[in-house]
């Protein structure tokens, strides 16, 4: 399957979480905090902590550790809180 991560087209396997994909790419952080812009990535890995949030297909605050990659996904890193307009 083909996905985009921060504009880069990648081929990945089905059944992998977004966090798994990002970790396989060598990325350990893909979100920054609202206050201070500190880097965040996987912390708990079970969807409790909200540290691994990404934007998927335009929807912010998607937990990368819980969401399986789907063909055609457009995934991008998230800066702080991205509120709907």
PDB file of N, CA and C in Angstrom:
ATOM      1  N   UNK A   1       0.829  -1.171   0.000  1.00  0.00           N
ATOM      2  CA  UNK A   1       0.000   0.000   0.000  1.00  0.00           C
ATOM      3  C   UNK A   1       0.875   1.235   0.000  1.00  0.00           C
ATOM      4  N   UNK A   2       0.338   2.330  -0.511  1.00  0.00           N
ATOM      5  CA  UNK A   2       1.087   3.584  -0.624  1.00  0.00           C
ATOM      6  C   UNK A   2       0.445   4.638   0.270  1.00  0.00           C
ATOM      7  N   UNK A   3       1.288   5.326   1.054  1.00  0.00           N
ATOM      8  CA  UNK A   3       0.845   6.418   1.921  1.00  0.00           C
ATOM      9  C   UNK A   3       1.802   7.588   1.736  1.00  0.00           C
ATOM     10  N   UNK A   4       1.395   8.748   2.243  1.00  0.00           N
ATOM     11  CA  UNK A   4       2.264   9.923   2.255  1.00  0.00           C
ATOM     12  C   UNK A   4       2.516  10.301   3.703  1.00  0.00           C
ATOM     13  N   UNK A   5       3.777  10.579   4.022  1.00  0.00           N
ATOM     14  CA  UNK A   5       4.147  11.047   5.352  1.00  0.00           C
ATOM     15  C   UNK A   5       4.884  12.365   5.178  1.00  0.00           C
ATOM     16  N   UNK A   6       4.274  13.425   5.656  1.00  0.00           N
ATOM     17  CA  UNK A   6       4.842  14.775   5.508  1.00  0.00           C
ATOM     18  C   UNK A   6       5.256  15.043   4.064  1.00  0.00           C
ATOM     19  N   UNK A   7       4.396  14.624   3.134  1.00  0.00           N
ATOM     20  CA  UNK A   7       4.610  14.886   1.722  1.00  0.00           C
ATOM     21  C   UNK A   7       5.432  13.855   0.980  1.00  0.00           C
ATOM     22  N   UNK A   8       6.050  12.925   1.692  1.00  0.00           N
ATOM     23  CA  UNK A   8       6.876  11.889   1.055  1.00  0.00           C
ATOM     24  C   UNK A   8       6.046  10.629   0.822  1.00  0.00           C
ATOM     25  N   UNK A   9       6.023  10.150  -0.404  1.00  0.00           N
ATOM     26  CA  UNK A   9       5.279   8.936  -0.732  1.00  0.00           C
ATOM     27  C   UNK A   9       6.085   7.712  -0.313  1.00  0.00           C
ATOM     28  N   UNK A  10       5.416   6.784   0.391  1.00  0.00           N
ATOM     29  CA  UNK A  10       6.084   5.592   0.915  1.00  0.00           C
ATOM     30  C   UNK A  10       5.252   4.352   0.636  1.00  0.00           C
ATOM     31  N   UNK A  11       5.919   3.228   0.545  1.00  0.00           N
ATOM     32  CA  UNK A  11       5.250   1.934   0.427  1.00  0.00           C
ATOM     33  C   UNK A  11       5.378   1.248   1.780  1.00  0.00           C
ATOM     34  N   UNK A  12       4.262   0.703   2.285  1.00  0.00           N
ATOM     35  CA  UNK A  12       4.271   0.019   3.578  1.00  0.00           C
ATOM     36  C   UNK A  12       3.367  -1.194   3.536  1.00  0.00           C
ATOM     37  N   UNK A  13       3.463  -2.007   4.570  1.00  0.00           N
ATOM     38  CA  UNK A  13       2.645  -3.211   4.668  1.00  0.00           C
ATOM     39  C   UNK A  13       1.312  -2.895   5.338  1.00  0.00           C
ATOM     40  N   UNK A  14       0.286  -3.661   5.009  1.00  0.00           N
ATOM     41  CA  UNK A  14      -0.985  -3.514   5.707  1.00  0.00           C
ATOM     42  C   UNK A  14      -0.861  -4.124   7.097  1.00  0.00           C
ATOM     43  N   UNK A  15      -1.727  -3.699   8.016  1.00  0.00           N
ATOM     44  CA  UNK A  15      -1.717  -4.223   9.375  1.00  0.00           C
ATOM     45  C   UNK A  15      -0.784  -3.498  10.319  1.00  0.00           C
ATOM     46  N   UNK A  16      -0.091  -2.487   9.839  1.00  0.00           N
ATOM     47  CA  UNK A  16       0.860  -1.722  10.647  1.00  0.00           C
ATOM     48  C   UNK A  16       0.178  -0.458  11.161  1.00  0.00           C
ATOM     49  N   UNK A  17       0.470  -0.104  12.396  1.00  0.00           N
ATOM     50  CA  UNK A  17      -0.053   1.170  12.903  1.00  0.00           C
ATOM     51  C   UNK A  17       0.775   2.318  12.326  1.00  0.00           C
ATOM     52  N   UNK A  18       0.210   3.511  12.404  1.00  0.00           N
ATOM     53  CA  UNK A  18       0.957   4.689  11.967  1.00  0.00           C
ATOM     54  C   UNK A  18       2.209   4.850  12.816  1.00  0.00           C
ATOM     55  N   UNK A  19       2.083   4.644  14.127  1.00  0.00           N
ATOM     56  CA  UNK A  19       3.259   4.734  15.001  1.00  0.00           C
ATOM     57  C   UNK A  19       4.319   3.726  14.585  1.00  0.00           C
ATOM     58  N   UNK A  20       3.912   2.497  14.252  1.00  0.00           N
ATOM     59  CA  UNK A  20       4.849   1.479  13.799  1.00  0.00           C
ATOM     60  C   UNK A  20       5.562   1.898  12.525  1.00  0.00           C
ATOM     61  N   UNK A  21       4.811   2.498  11.610  1.00  0.00           N
ATOM     62  CA  UNK A  21       5.403   2.985  10.371  1.00  0.00           C
ATOM     63  C   UNK A  21       6.423   4.080  10.668  1.00  0.00           C
ATOM     64  N   UNK A  22       6.045   5.050  11.486  1.00  0.00           N
ATOM     65  CA  UNK A  22       6.948   6.161  11.792  1.00  0.00           C
ATOM     66  C   UNK A  22       8.201   5.677  12.513  1.00  0.00           C
ATOM     67  N   UNK A  23       8.041   4.750  13.441  1.00  0.00           N
ATOM     68  CA  UNK A  23       9.201   4.194  14.137  1.00  0.00           C
ATOM     69  C   UNK A  23      10.108   3.434  13.171  1.00  0.00           C
ATOM     70  N   UNK A  24       9.508   2.694  12.236  1.00  0.00           N
ATOM     71  CA  UNK A  24      10.291   1.965  11.239  1.00  0.00           C
ATOM     72  C   UNK A  24      11.086   2.916  10.344  1.00  0.00           C
ATOM     73  N   UNK A  25      10.588   4.130  10.200  1.00  0.00           N
ATOM     74  CA  UNK A  25      11.292   5.148   9.414  1.00  0.00           C
ATOM     75  C   UNK A  25      12.391   5.832  10.225  1.00  0.00           C
ATOM     76  N   UNK A  26      12.507   5.451  11.508  1.00  0.00           N
ATOM     77  CA  UNK A  26      13.527   6.042  12.365  1.00  0.00           C
ATOM     78  C   UNK A  26      13.099   7.309  13.062  1.00  0.00           C
ATOM     79  N   UNK A  27      11.813   7.609  13.003  1.00  0.00           N
ATOM     80  CA  UNK A  27      11.301   8.826  13.640  1.00  0.00           C
ATOM     81  C   UNK A  27      10.833   8.496  15.049  1.00  0.00           C
ATOM     82  N   UNK A  28      11.327   9.223  16.017  1.00  0.00           N
ATOM     83  CA  UNK A  28      10.933   8.988  17.407  1.00  0.00           C
ATOM     84  C   UNK A  28       9.996  10.070  17.932  1.00  0.00           C
ATOM     85  N   UNK A  29       9.851  11.163  17.210  1.00  0.00           N
ATOM     86  CA  UNK A  29       8.859  12.177  17.583  1.00  0.00           C
ATOM     87  C   UNK A  29       8.197  12.706  16.322  1.00  0.00           C
ATOM     88  N   UNK A  30       6.893  13.023  16.458  1.00  0.00           N
ATOM     89  CA  UNK A  30       6.140  13.537  15.308  1.00  0.00           C
ATOM     90  C   UNK A  30       5.035  14.481  15.744  1.00  0.00           C
ATOM     91  N   UNK A  31       5.121  14.956  16.974  1.00  0.00           N
ATOM     92  CA  UNK A  31       4.191  15.965  17.464  1.00  0.00           C
ATOM     93  C   UNK A  31       4.966  16.872  18.399  1.00  0.00           C
ATOM     94  N   UNK A  32       4.519  18.124  18.498  1.00  0.00           N
ATOM     95  CA  UNK A  32       5.088  19.024  19.492  1.00  0.00           C
ATOM     96  C   UNK A  32       3.980  19.435  20.456  1.00  0.00           C
ATOM     97  N   UNK A  33       4.383  19.799  21.668  1.00  0.00           N
ATOM     98  CA  UNK A  33       3.403  20.215  22.674  1.00  0.00           C
ATOM     99  C   UNK A  33       2.918  21.629  22.392  1.00  0.00           C
ATOM    100  N   UNK A  34       1.703  21.924  22.895  1.00  0.00           N
ATOM    101  CA  UNK A  34       1.138  23.267  22.743  1.00  0.00           C
ATOM    102  C   UNK A  34       2.005  24.311  23.417  1.00  0.00           C
ATOM    103  N   UNK A  35       2.399  24.028  24.644  1.00  0.00           N
ATOM    104  CA  UNK A  35       3.192  24.981  25.407  1.00  0.00           C
ATOM    105  C   UNK A  35       4.656  24.600  25.369  1.00  0.00           C
ATOM    106  N   UNK A  36       5.424  25.280  24.579  1.00  0.00           N
ATOM    107  CA  UNK A  36       6.855  25.038  24.556  1.00  0.00           C
ATOM    108  C   UNK A  36       7.374  24.303  23.344  1.00  0.00           C
ATOM    109  N   UNK A  37       6.505  23.686  22.564  1.00  0.00           N
ATOM    110  CA  UNK A  37       6.937  23.001  21.350  1.00  0.00           C
ATOM    111  C   UNK A  37       7.869  21.823  21.590  1.00  0.00           C
ATOM    112  N   UNK A  38       7.693  21.142  22.721  1.00  0.00           N
ATOM    113  CA  UNK A  38       8.546  19.984  23.037  1.00  0.00           C
ATOM    114  C   UNK A  38       8.149  18.776  22.180  1.00  0.00           C
ATOM    115  N   UNK A  39       9.128  17.988  21.717  1.00  0.00           N
ATOM    116  CA  UNK A  39       8.836  16.842  20.845  1.00  0.00           C
ATOM    117  C   UNK A  39       8.164  15.697  21.597  1.00  0.00           C
ATOM    118  N   UNK A  40       7.244  15.032  20.911  1.00  0.00           N
ATOM    119  CA  UNK A  40       6.547  13.871  21.461  1.00  0.00           C
ATOM    120  C   UNK A  40       6.413  12.803  20.387  1.00  0.00           C
ATOM    121  N   UNK A  41       6.299  11.548  20.829  1.00  0.00           N
ATOM    122  CA  UNK A  41       6.095  10.402  19.941  1.00  0.00           C
ATOM    123  C   UNK A  41       5.325   9.353  20.713  1.00  0.00           C
ATOM    124  N   UNK A  42       5.721   8.100  20.607  1.00  0.00           N
ATOM    125  CA  UNK A  42       5.040   7.037  21.358  1.00  0.00           C
ATOM    126  C   UNK A  42       5.505   7.081  22.809  1.00  0.00           C
ATOM    127  N   UNK A  43       4.560   7.058  23.721  1.00  0.00           N
ATOM    128  CA  UNK A  43       4.885   6.962  25.147  1.00  0.00           C
ATOM    129  C   UNK A  43       4.255   5.701  25.723  1.00  0.00           C
ATOM    130  N   UNK A  44       2.917   5.656  25.754  1.00  0.00           N
ATOM    131  CA  UNK A  44       2.256   4.486  26.348  1.00  0.00           C
ATOM    132  C   UNK A  44       2.028   3.376  25.319  1.00  0.00           C
ATOM    133  N   UNK A  45       1.784   3.741  24.076  1.00  0.00           N
ATOM    134  CA  UNK A  45       1.573   2.755  23.028  1.00  0.00           C
ATOM    135  C   UNK A  45       0.222   2.061  23.040  1.00  0.00           C
ATOM    136  N   UNK A  46      -0.698   2.495  23.936  1.00  0.00           N
ATOM    137  CA  UNK A  46      -2.012   1.852  24.015  1.00  0.00           C
ATOM    138  C   UNK A  46      -3.171   2.847  23.911  1.00  0.00           C
ATOM    139  N   UNK A  47      -2.884   4.086  23.507  1.00  0.00           N
ATOM    140  CA  UNK A  47      -3.944   5.058  23.265  1.00  0.00           C
ATOM    141  C   UNK A  47      -4.430   5.829  24.464  1.00  0.00           C
ATOM    142  N   UNK A  48      -3.687   5.813  25.563  1.00  0.00           N
ATOM    143  CA  UNK A  48      -4.126   6.495  26.776  1.00  0.00           C
ATOM    144  C   UNK A  48      -3.545   7.903  26.889  1.00  0.00           C
ATOM    145  N   UNK A  49      -2.305   8.109  26.461  1.00  0.00           N
ATOM    146  CA  UNK A  49      -1.574   9.332  26.824  1.00  0.00           C
ATOM    147  C   UNK A  49      -1.692  10.501  25.850  1.00  0.00           C
ATOM    148  N   UNK A  50      -2.040  10.318  24.627  1.00  0.00           N
ATOM    149  CA  UNK A  50      -2.150  11.379  23.617  1.00  0.00           C
ATOM    150  C   UNK A  50      -0.808  11.951  23.152  1.00  0.00           C
ATOM    151  N   UNK A  51       0.319  11.321  23.473  1.00  0.00           N
ATOM    152  CA  UNK A  51       1.605  11.844  23.024  1.00  0.00           C
ATOM    153  C   UNK A  51       1.857  11.605  21.539  1.00  0.00           C
ATOM    154  N   UNK A  52       1.228  10.622  20.932  1.00  0.00           N
ATOM    155  CA  UNK A  52       1.552  10.217  19.563  1.00  0.00           C
ATOM    156  C   UNK A  52       0.609  10.794  18.508  1.00  0.00           C
ATOM    157  N   UNK A  53      -0.017  11.920  18.787  1.00  0.00           N
ATOM    158  CA  UNK A  53      -1.010  12.479  17.866  1.00  0.00           C
ATOM    159  C   UNK A  53      -0.402  12.913  16.535  1.00  0.00           C
ATOM    160  N   UNK A  54      -1.140  12.643  15.456  1.00  0.00           N
ATOM    161  CA  UNK A  54      -0.775  13.056  14.103  1.00  0.00           C
ATOM    162  C   UNK A  54      -2.032  13.558  13.393  1.00  0.00           C
ATOM    163  N   UNK A  55      -1.829  14.140  12.229  1.00  0.00           N
ATOM    164  CA  UNK A  55      -2.937  14.555  11.363  1.00  0.00           C
ATOM    165  C   UNK A  55      -3.035  13.512  10.251  1.00  0.00           C
ATOM    166  N   UNK A  56      -4.223  12.929  10.071  1.00  0.00           N
ATOM    167  CA  UNK A  56      -4.431  11.910   9.038  1.00  0.00           C
ATOM    168  C   UNK A  56      -5.576  12.360   8.142  1.00  0.00           C
ATOM    169  N   UNK A  57      -5.269  12.505   6.868  1.00  0.00           N
ATOM    170  CA  UNK A  57      -6.271  12.913   5.879  1.00  0.00           C
ATOM    171  C   UNK A  57      -7.007  14.181   6.305  1.00  0.00           C
ATOM    172  N   UNK A  58      -6.259  15.111   6.911  1.00  0.00           N
ATOM    173  CA  UNK A  58      -6.808  16.401   7.328  1.00  0.00           C
ATOM    174  C   UNK A  58      -7.434  16.423   8.707  1.00  0.00           C
ATOM    175  N   UNK A  59      -7.595  15.274   9.348  1.00  0.00           N
ATOM    176  CA  UNK A  59      -8.187  15.205  10.694  1.00  0.00           C
ATOM    177  C   UNK A  59      -7.062  15.192  11.735  1.00  0.00           C
ATOM    178  N   UNK A  60      -7.067  16.184  12.610  1.00  0.00           N
ATOM    179  CA  UNK A  60      -6.031  16.299  13.644  1.00  0.00           C
ATOM    180  C   UNK A  60      -6.340  15.380  14.824  1.00  0.00           C
ATOM    181  N   UNK A  61      -5.349  15.215  15.691  1.00  0.00           N
ATOM    182  CA  UNK A  61      -5.474  14.489  16.956  1.00  0.00           C
ATOM    183  C   UNK A  61      -5.785  13.004  16.794  1.00  0.00           C
ATOM    184  N   UNK A  62      -5.235  12.380  15.767  1.00  0.00           N
ATOM    185  CA  UNK A  62      -5.391  10.938  15.566  1.00  0.00           C
ATOM    186  C   UNK A  62      -4.266  10.239  16.326  1.00  0.00           C
ATOM    187  N   UNK A  63      -4.610   9.267  17.145  1.00  0.00           N
ATOM    188  CA  UNK A  63      -3.600   8.528  17.906  1.00  0.00           C
ATOM    189  C   UNK A  63      -2.881   7.554  16.986  1.00  0.00           C
ATOM    190  N   UNK A  64      -1.607   7.830  16.736  1.00  0.00           N
ATOM    191  CA  UNK A  64      -0.814   7.024  15.808  1.00  0.00           C
ATOM    192  C   UNK A  64      -0.629   5.596  16.293  1.00  0.00           C
ATOM    193  N   UNK A  65      -0.678   5.386  17.599  1.00  0.00           N
ATOM    194  CA  UNK A  65      -0.476   4.032  18.134  1.00  0.00           C
ATOM    195  C   UNK A  65      -1.720   3.165  17.967  1.00  0.00           C
ATOM    196  N   UNK A  66      -2.861   3.781  17.698  1.00  0.00           N
ATOM    197  CA  UNK A  66      -4.118   3.049  17.578  1.00  0.00           C
ATOM    198  C   UNK A  66      -4.611   2.903  16.140  1.00  0.00           C
ATOM    199  N   UNK A  67      -4.213   3.798  15.271  1.00  0.00           N
ATOM    200  CA  UNK A  67      -4.752   3.847  13.904  1.00  0.00           C
ATOM    201  C   UNK A  67      -3.900   3.016  12.955  1.00  0.00           C
ATOM    202  N   UNK A  68      -4.529   2.047  12.292  1.00  0.00           N
ATOM    203  CA  UNK A  68      -3.840   1.269  11.270  1.00  0.00           C
ATOM    204  C   UNK A  68      -3.696   2.098  10.001  1.00  0.00           C
ATOM    205  N   UNK A  69      -2.577   1.941   9.324  1.00  0.00           N
ATOM    206  CA  UNK A  69      -2.336   2.618   8.061  1.00  0.00           C
ATOM    207  C   UNK A  69      -3.291   2.063   7.019  1.00  0.00           C
ATOM    208  N   UNK A  70      -3.857   2.951   6.210  1.00  0.00           N
ATOM    209  CA  UNK A  70      -4.734   2.551   5.107  1.00  0.00           C
ATOM    210  C   UNK A  70      -4.173   3.092   3.803  1.00  0.00           C
ATOM    211  N   UNK A  71      -4.376   2.354   2.743  1.00  0.00           N
ATOM    212  CA  UNK A  71      -3.881   2.773   1.439  1.00  0.00           C
ATOM    213  C   UNK A  71      -4.369   4.180   1.121  1.00  0.00           C
ATOM    214  N   UNK A  72      -3.447   5.043   0.704  1.00  0.00           N
ATOM    215  CA  UNK A  72      -3.793   6.405   0.322  1.00  0.00           C
ATOM    216  C   UNK A  72      -3.783   7.406   1.458  1.00  0.00           C
ATOM    217  N   UNK A  73      -3.500   6.974   2.689  1.00  0.00           N
ATOM    218  CA  UNK A  73      -3.475   7.905   3.819  1.00  0.00           C
ATOM    219  C   UNK A  73      -2.461   9.019   3.587  1.00  0.00           C
ATOM    220  N   UNK A  74      -2.851  10.219   4.002  1.00  0.00           N
ATOM    221  CA  UNK A  74      -1.962  11.380   4.009  1.00  0.00           C
ATOM    222  C   UNK A  74      -1.704  11.711   5.477  1.00  0.00           C
ATOM    223  N   UNK A  75      -0.523  11.381   5.955  1.00  0.00           N
ATOM    224  CA  UNK A  75      -0.165  11.512   7.366  1.00  0.00           C
ATOM    225  C   UNK A  75       0.829  12.653   7.497  1.00  0.00           C
ATOM    226  N   UNK A  76       0.614  13.514   8.486  1.00  0.00           N
ATOM    227  CA  UNK A  76       1.603  14.557   8.719  1.00  0.00           C
ATOM    228  C   UNK A  76       1.774  14.819  10.206  1.00  0.00           C
ATOM    229  N   UNK A  77       2.946  15.313  10.526  1.00  0.00           N
ATOM    230  CA  UNK A  77       3.240  15.631  11.912  1.00  0.00           C
ATOM    231  C   UNK A  77       2.328  16.754  12.383  1.00  0.00           C
ATOM    232  N   UNK A  78       2.128  16.807  13.679  1.00  0.00           N
ATOM    233  CA  UNK A  78       1.200  17.785  14.261  1.00  0.00           C
ATOM    234  C   UNK A  78       1.966  18.731  15.166  1.00  0.00           C
ATOM    235  N   UNK A  79       1.766  20.018  14.943  1.00  0.00           N
ATOM    236  CA  UNK A  79       2.394  21.043  15.778  1.00  0.00           C
ATOM    237  C   UNK A  79       1.391  21.538  16.803  1.00  0.00           C
ATOM    238  N   UNK A  80       1.630  21.180  18.072  1.00  0.00           N
ATOM    239  CA  UNK A  80       0.735  21.614  19.139  1.00  0.00           C
ATOM    240  C   UNK A  80      -0.680  21.119  18.948  1.00  0.00           C
ATOM    241  N   UNK A  81      -1.637  21.962  19.333  1.00  0.00           N
ATOM    242  CA  UNK A  81      -3.052  21.638  19.160  1.00  0.00           C
ATOM    243  C   UNK A  81      -3.532  22.225  17.848  1.00  0.00           C
ATOM    244  N   UNK A  82      -4.128  21.413  17.017  1.00  0.00           N
ATOM    245  CA  UNK A  82      -4.680  21.888  15.758  1.00  0.00           C
ATOM    246  C   UNK A  82      -6.190  21.831  15.859  1.00  0.00           C
ATOM    247  N   UNK A  83      -6.777  22.985  16.038  1.00  0.00           N
ATOM    248  CA  UNK A  83      -8.211  23.069  16.261  1.00  0.00           C
ATOM    249  C   UNK A  83      -8.950  23.185  14.928  1.00  0.00           C
ATOM    250  N   UNK A  84     -10.163  22.659  14.859  1.00  0.00           N
ATOM    251  CA  UNK A  84     -10.936  22.791  13.616  1.00  0.00           C
ATOM    252  C   UNK A  84     -11.259  24.249  13.329  1.00  0.00           C
ATOM    253  N   UNK A  85     -11.310  24.607  12.064  1.00  0.00           N
ATOM    254  CA  UNK A  85     -11.613  26.005  11.716  1.00  0.00           C
ATOM    255  C   UNK A  85     -13.099  26.212  11.506  1.00  0.00           C
TER     256      UNK A  85
END
